[in-house]
mmCIF file of C-alpha atoms in Angstrom:
data_model
loop_
_atom_site.group_PDB
_atom_site.id
_atom_site.type_symbol
_atom_site.label_atom_id
_atom_site.label_comp_id
_atom_site.label_asym_id
_atom_site.label_seq_id
_atom_site.Cartn_x
_atom_site.Cartn_y
_atom_site.Cartn_z
ATOM 1 C CA UNK A 1 91.292 132.758 118.307
ATOM 2 C CA UNK A 2 89.980 130.416 120.961
ATOM 3 C CA UNK A 3 88.546 128.023 118.378
ATOM 4 C CA UNK A 4 91.911 127.731 116.648
ATOM 5 C CA UNK A 5 93.611 126.978 119.969
ATOM 6 C CA UNK A 6 91.160 124.125 120.582
ATOM 7 C CA UNK A 7 91.972 122.588 117.203
ATOM 8 C CA UNK A 8 95.756 122.652 117.661
ATOM 9 C CA UNK A 9 97.520 119.956 119.653
ATOM 10 C CA UNK A 10 100.544 120.665 121.801
ATOM 11 C CA UNK A 11 102.928 119.924 118.932
ATOM 12 C CA UNK A 12 101.099 122.326 116.566
ATOM 13 C CA UNK A 13 99.636 119.440 114.560
ATOM 14 C CA UNK A 14 95.959 119.816 113.615
ATOM 15 C CA UNK A 15 93.706 117.989 116.067
ATOM 16 C CA UNK A 16 92.458 114.798 114.449
ATOM 17 C CA UNK A 17 89.458 113.054 115.935
ATOM 18 C CA UNK A 18 87.365 110.029 115.063
ATOM 19 C CA UNK A 19 83.726 109.036 115.487
ATOM 20 C CA UNK A 20 82.500 105.542 116.363
ATOM 21 C CA UNK A 21 79.609 104.528 114.108
ATOM 22 C CA UNK A 22 77.315 101.578 114.721
ATOM 23 C CA UNK A 23 75.579 99.864 111.826
ATOM 24 C CA UNK A 24 72.850 97.256 112.004
ATOM 25 C CA UNK A 25 72.550 93.739 110.543
ATOM 26 C CA UNK A 26 76.310 93.387 109.900
ATOM 27 C CA UNK A 27 76.441 96.200 107.331
ATOM 28 C CA UNK A 28 79.806 97.623 108.476
ATOM 29 C CA UNK A 29 81.657 96.239 105.430
ATOM 30 C CA UNK A 30 78.981 97.546 103.070
ATOM 31 C CA UNK A 31 79.231 101.000 104.673
ATOM 32 C CA UNK A 32 83.021 100.752 104.413
ATOM 33 C CA UNK A 33 82.796 100.212 100.642
ATOM 34 C CA UNK A 34 80.507 103.231 100.339
ATOM 35 C CA UNK A 35 82.874 105.413 102.413
ATOM 36 C CA UNK A 36 85.827 104.278 100.261
ATOM 37 C CA UNK A 37 83.953 105.405 97.154
ATOM 38 C CA UNK A 38 83.486 108.843 98.788
ATOM 39 C CA UNK A 39 87.152 109.068 99.832
ATOM 40 C CA UNK A 40 86.324 109.190 103.552
ATOM 41 C CA UNK A 41 88.991 107.834 105.895
ATOM 42 C CA UNK A 42 87.584 105.099 108.113
ATOM 43 C CA UNK A 43 88.621 101.936 109.931
ATOM 44 C CA UNK A 44 87.012 98.603 110.750
ATOM 45 C CA UNK A 45 88.886 96.543 113.366
ATOM 46 C CA UNK A 46 89.520 93.218 111.621
ATOM 47 C CA UNK A 47 91.063 89.885 112.536
ATOM 48 C CA UNK A 48 91.727 86.665 110.693
ATOM 49 C CA UNK A 49 88.994 84.097 111.142
ATOM 50 C CA UNK A 50 88.373 80.642 109.743
ATOM 51 C CA UNK A 51 85.364 79.795 107.597
ATOM 52 C CA UNK A 52 84.608 76.344 106.308
ATOM 53 C CA UNK A 53 83.502 76.004 102.705
ATOM 54 C CA UNK A 54 82.879 72.610 101.127
ATOM 55 C CA UNK A 55 84.669 70.890 104.005
ATOM 56 C CA UNK A 56 87.837 73.005 103.691
ATOM 57 C CA UNK A 57 88.923 75.656 106.158
ATOM 58 C CA UNK A 58 89.781 79.063 104.686
ATOM 59 C CA UNK A 59 91.266 82.078 106.464
ATOM 60 C CA UNK A 60 89.217 85.223 105.967
ATOM 61 C CA UNK A 61 89.158 88.706 107.445
ATOM 62 C CA UNK A 62 86.245 89.253 109.803
ATOM 63 C CA UNK A 63 85.362 92.248 111.990
ATOM 64 C CA UNK A 64 86.583 92.017 115.591
ATOM 65 C CA UNK A 65 83.331 93.683 116.671
ATOM 66 C CA UNK A 66 80.383 93.403 114.295
ATOM 67 C CA UNK A 67 78.397 96.532 113.399
ATOM 68 C CA UNK A 68 81.192 98.929 114.373
ATOM 69 C CA UNK A 69 83.426 101.187 112.342
ATOM 70 C CA UNK A 70 85.318 104.404 112.959
ATOM 71 C CA UNK A 71 85.298 107.478 110.738
ATOM 72 C CA UNK A 72 88.000 110.146 110.807
ATOM 73 C CA UNK A 73 86.436 113.570 111.214
ATOM 74 C CA UNK A 74 87.297 115.377 108.004
ATOM 75 C CA UNK A 75 83.836 116.837 107.347
ATOM 76 C CA UNK A 76 81.550 118.960 109.483
ATOM 77 C CA UNK A 77 78.977 117.001 111.478
ATOM 78 C CA UNK A 78 76.219 118.139 109.123
ATOM 79 C CA UNK A 79 78.180 117.102 106.004
ATOM 80 C CA UNK A 80 79.026 113.719 107.527
ATOM 81 C CA UNK A 81 75.377 113.026 108.353
ATOM 82 C CA UNK A 82 74.382 113.919 104.780
ATOM 83 C CA UNK A 83 77.006 111.563 103.330
ATOM 84 C CA UNK A 84 75.915 108.744 105.642
ATOM 85 C CA UNK A 85 72.231 109.286 104.774
ATOM 86 C CA UNK A 86 73.066 108.920 101.063
ATOM 87 C CA UNK A 87 74.379 105.399 101.765
ATOM 88 C CA UNK A 88 70.866 104.131 102.663
ATOM 89 C CA UNK A 89 72.470 102.027 105.426
ATOM 90 C CA UNK A 90 71.051 102.343 108.935
ATOM 91 C CA UNK A 91 73.634 103.804 111.319
ATOM 92 C CA UNK A 92 74.080 105.518 114.654
ATOM 93 C CA UNK A 93 76.976 107.838 115.532
ATOM 94 C CA UNK A 94 77.823 107.437 119.209
ATOM 95 C CA UNK A 95 77.169 110.511 121.377
ATOM 96 C CA UNK A 96 78.340 111.661 124.764
ATOM 97 C CA UNK A 97 75.928 110.619 127.515
ATOM 98 C CA UNK A 98 73.081 113.117 127.997
ATOM 99 C CA UNK A 99 74.306 115.226 125.081
ATOM 100 C CA UNK A 100 73.600 115.896 121.421
ATOM 101 C CA UNK A 101 77.355 116.125 120.655
ATOM 102 C CA UNK A 102 79.002 113.194 118.925
ATOM 103 C CA UNK A 103 81.546 111.354 121.047
ATOM 104 C CA UNK A 104 85.066 112.038 119.754
ATOM 105 C CA UNK A 105 88.012 109.673 119.945
ATOM 106 C CA UNK A 106 91.488 111.187 119.804
ATOM 107 C CA UNK A 107 93.848 110.222 117.003
ATOM 108 C CA UNK A 108 96.354 108.958 119.591
ATOM 109 C CA UNK A 109 93.782 106.525 121.000
ATOM 110 C CA UNK A 110 92.794 105.403 117.501
ATOM 111 C CA UNK A 111 96.421 104.838 116.460
ATOM 112 C CA UNK A 112 96.848 102.592 119.487
ATOM 113 C CA UNK A 113 93.596 100.759 118.804
ATOM 114 C CA UNK A 114 94.399 100.354 115.095
ATOM 115 C CA UNK A 115 97.848 98.986 115.899
ATOM 116 C CA UNK A 116 96.283 96.199 117.929
ATOM 117 C CA UNK A 117 93.613 95.396 115.354
ATOM 118 C CA UNK A 118 95.892 95.133 112.334
ATOM 119 C CA UNK A 119 95.289 91.688 110.826
ATOM 120 C CA UNK A 120 98.737 91.693 109.213
ATOM 121 C CA UNK A 121 100.331 91.422 112.664
ATOM 122 C CA UNK A 122 101.324 87.876 113.411
ATOM 123 C CA UNK A 123 101.210 86.526 116.948
ATOM 124 C CA UNK A 124 98.088 88.542 117.749
ATOM 125 C CA UNK A 125 95.515 86.795 119.936
ATOM 126 C CA UNK A 126 92.026 87.911 120.827
ATOM 127 C CA UNK A 127 90.726 86.672 124.152
ATOM 128 C CA UNK A 128 87.675 87.456 126.219
ATOM 129 C CA UNK A 129 87.864 90.339 128.665
ATOM 130 C CA UNK A 130 87.385 87.857 131.530
ATOM 131 C CA UNK A 131 90.307 85.713 130.341
ATOM 132 C CA UNK A 132 92.488 88.803 129.945
ATOM 133 C CA UNK A 133 91.610 89.964 133.473
ATOM 134 C CA UNK A 134 92.319 86.518 134.971
ATOM 135 C CA UNK A 135 95.890 86.474 133.763
ATOM 136 C CA UNK A 136 98.402 87.768 136.282
ATOM 137 C CA UNK A 137 100.842 90.193 134.750
ATOM 138 C CA UNK A 138 102.835 93.331 135.205
ATOM 139 C CA UNK A 139 101.836 96.758 133.890
ATOM 140 C CA UNK A 140 104.267 97.809 131.163
ATOM 141 C CA UNK A 141 104.747 100.513 128.557
ATOM 142 C CA UNK A 142 106.414 99.850 125.218
ATOM 143 C CA UNK A 143 109.348 102.236 124.778
ATOM 144 C CA UNK A 144 110.653 101.354 121.286
ATOM 145 C CA UNK A 145 109.206 100.539 117.881
ATOM 146 C CA UNK A 146 105.848 100.990 116.194
ATOM 147 C CA UNK A 147 103.928 100.501 119.447
ATOM 148 C CA UNK A 148 105.970 103.034 121.440
ATOM 149 C CA UNK A 149 103.921 104.593 124.253
ATOM 150 C CA UNK A 150 101.258 101.879 124.388
ATOM 151 C CA UNK A 151 100.515 100.603 127.880
ATOM 152 C CA UNK A 152 99.248 97.172 128.809
ATOM 153 C CA UNK A 153 99.846 94.099 130.919
ATOM 154 C CA UNK A 154 102.699 91.672 130.183
ATOM 155 C CA UNK A 155 101.456 88.080 130.610
ATOM 156 C CA UNK A 156 102.590 84.595 129.716
ATOM 157 C CA UNK A 157 100.575 82.290 127.454
ATOM 158 C CA UNK A 158 102.304 78.923 127.122
ATOM 159 C CA UNK A 159 105.980 79.549 126.398
ATOM 160 C CA UNK A 160 105.440 83.028 124.947
ATOM 161 C CA UNK A 161 104.955 86.465 126.443
ATOM 162 C CA UNK A 162 102.225 88.800 125.220
ATOM 163 C CA UNK A 163 101.189 92.287 126.081
ATOM 164 C CA UNK A 164 97.473 92.362 126.860
ATOM 165 C CA UNK A 165 95.549 95.458 125.943
ATOM 166 C CA UNK A 166 91.959 95.345 127.124
ATOM 167 C CA UNK A 167 89.332 96.999 124.979
ATOM 168 C CA UNK A 168 85.657 97.089 125.842
ATOM 169 C CA UNK A 169 84.569 93.466 125.624
ATOM 170 C CA UNK A 170 87.770 92.285 123.904
ATOM 171 C CA UNK A 171 91.246 91.563 125.319
#
């Protein structure tokens, strides 16, 4: 049927999509704990930050963008809304402009985004979008390894080369 065709990708894998969900008052980690307890696949882009406690600096995981998490679409829209309402945490699922449909993010785009927001990766830097745009570099595509197929700009910071991937508001 036509509906089945829409849900099958070119390689006959089921179409996986994600929703971007905004929370309020820095409740993304609290919502994440709730979603874990319900077995719902989700992702919060995290990075390593430094917090000072009693005069000592400690490395801690902090969200790259506060109030934002991504939920893999495994439930119907109605079921997802019901689960989120049960959490008693204020949220907003992003929608397409001038539409009542939730905005979907492809699994390919999320894999790329998740790869760049994995706090276990060493040599990862987060810079402002302006700083990322100021750097002169060459457009490249990674052809081998875990990041195969990801496109970005190859730039030099100090004596090292980095690939810059610009996300909305974050480089």
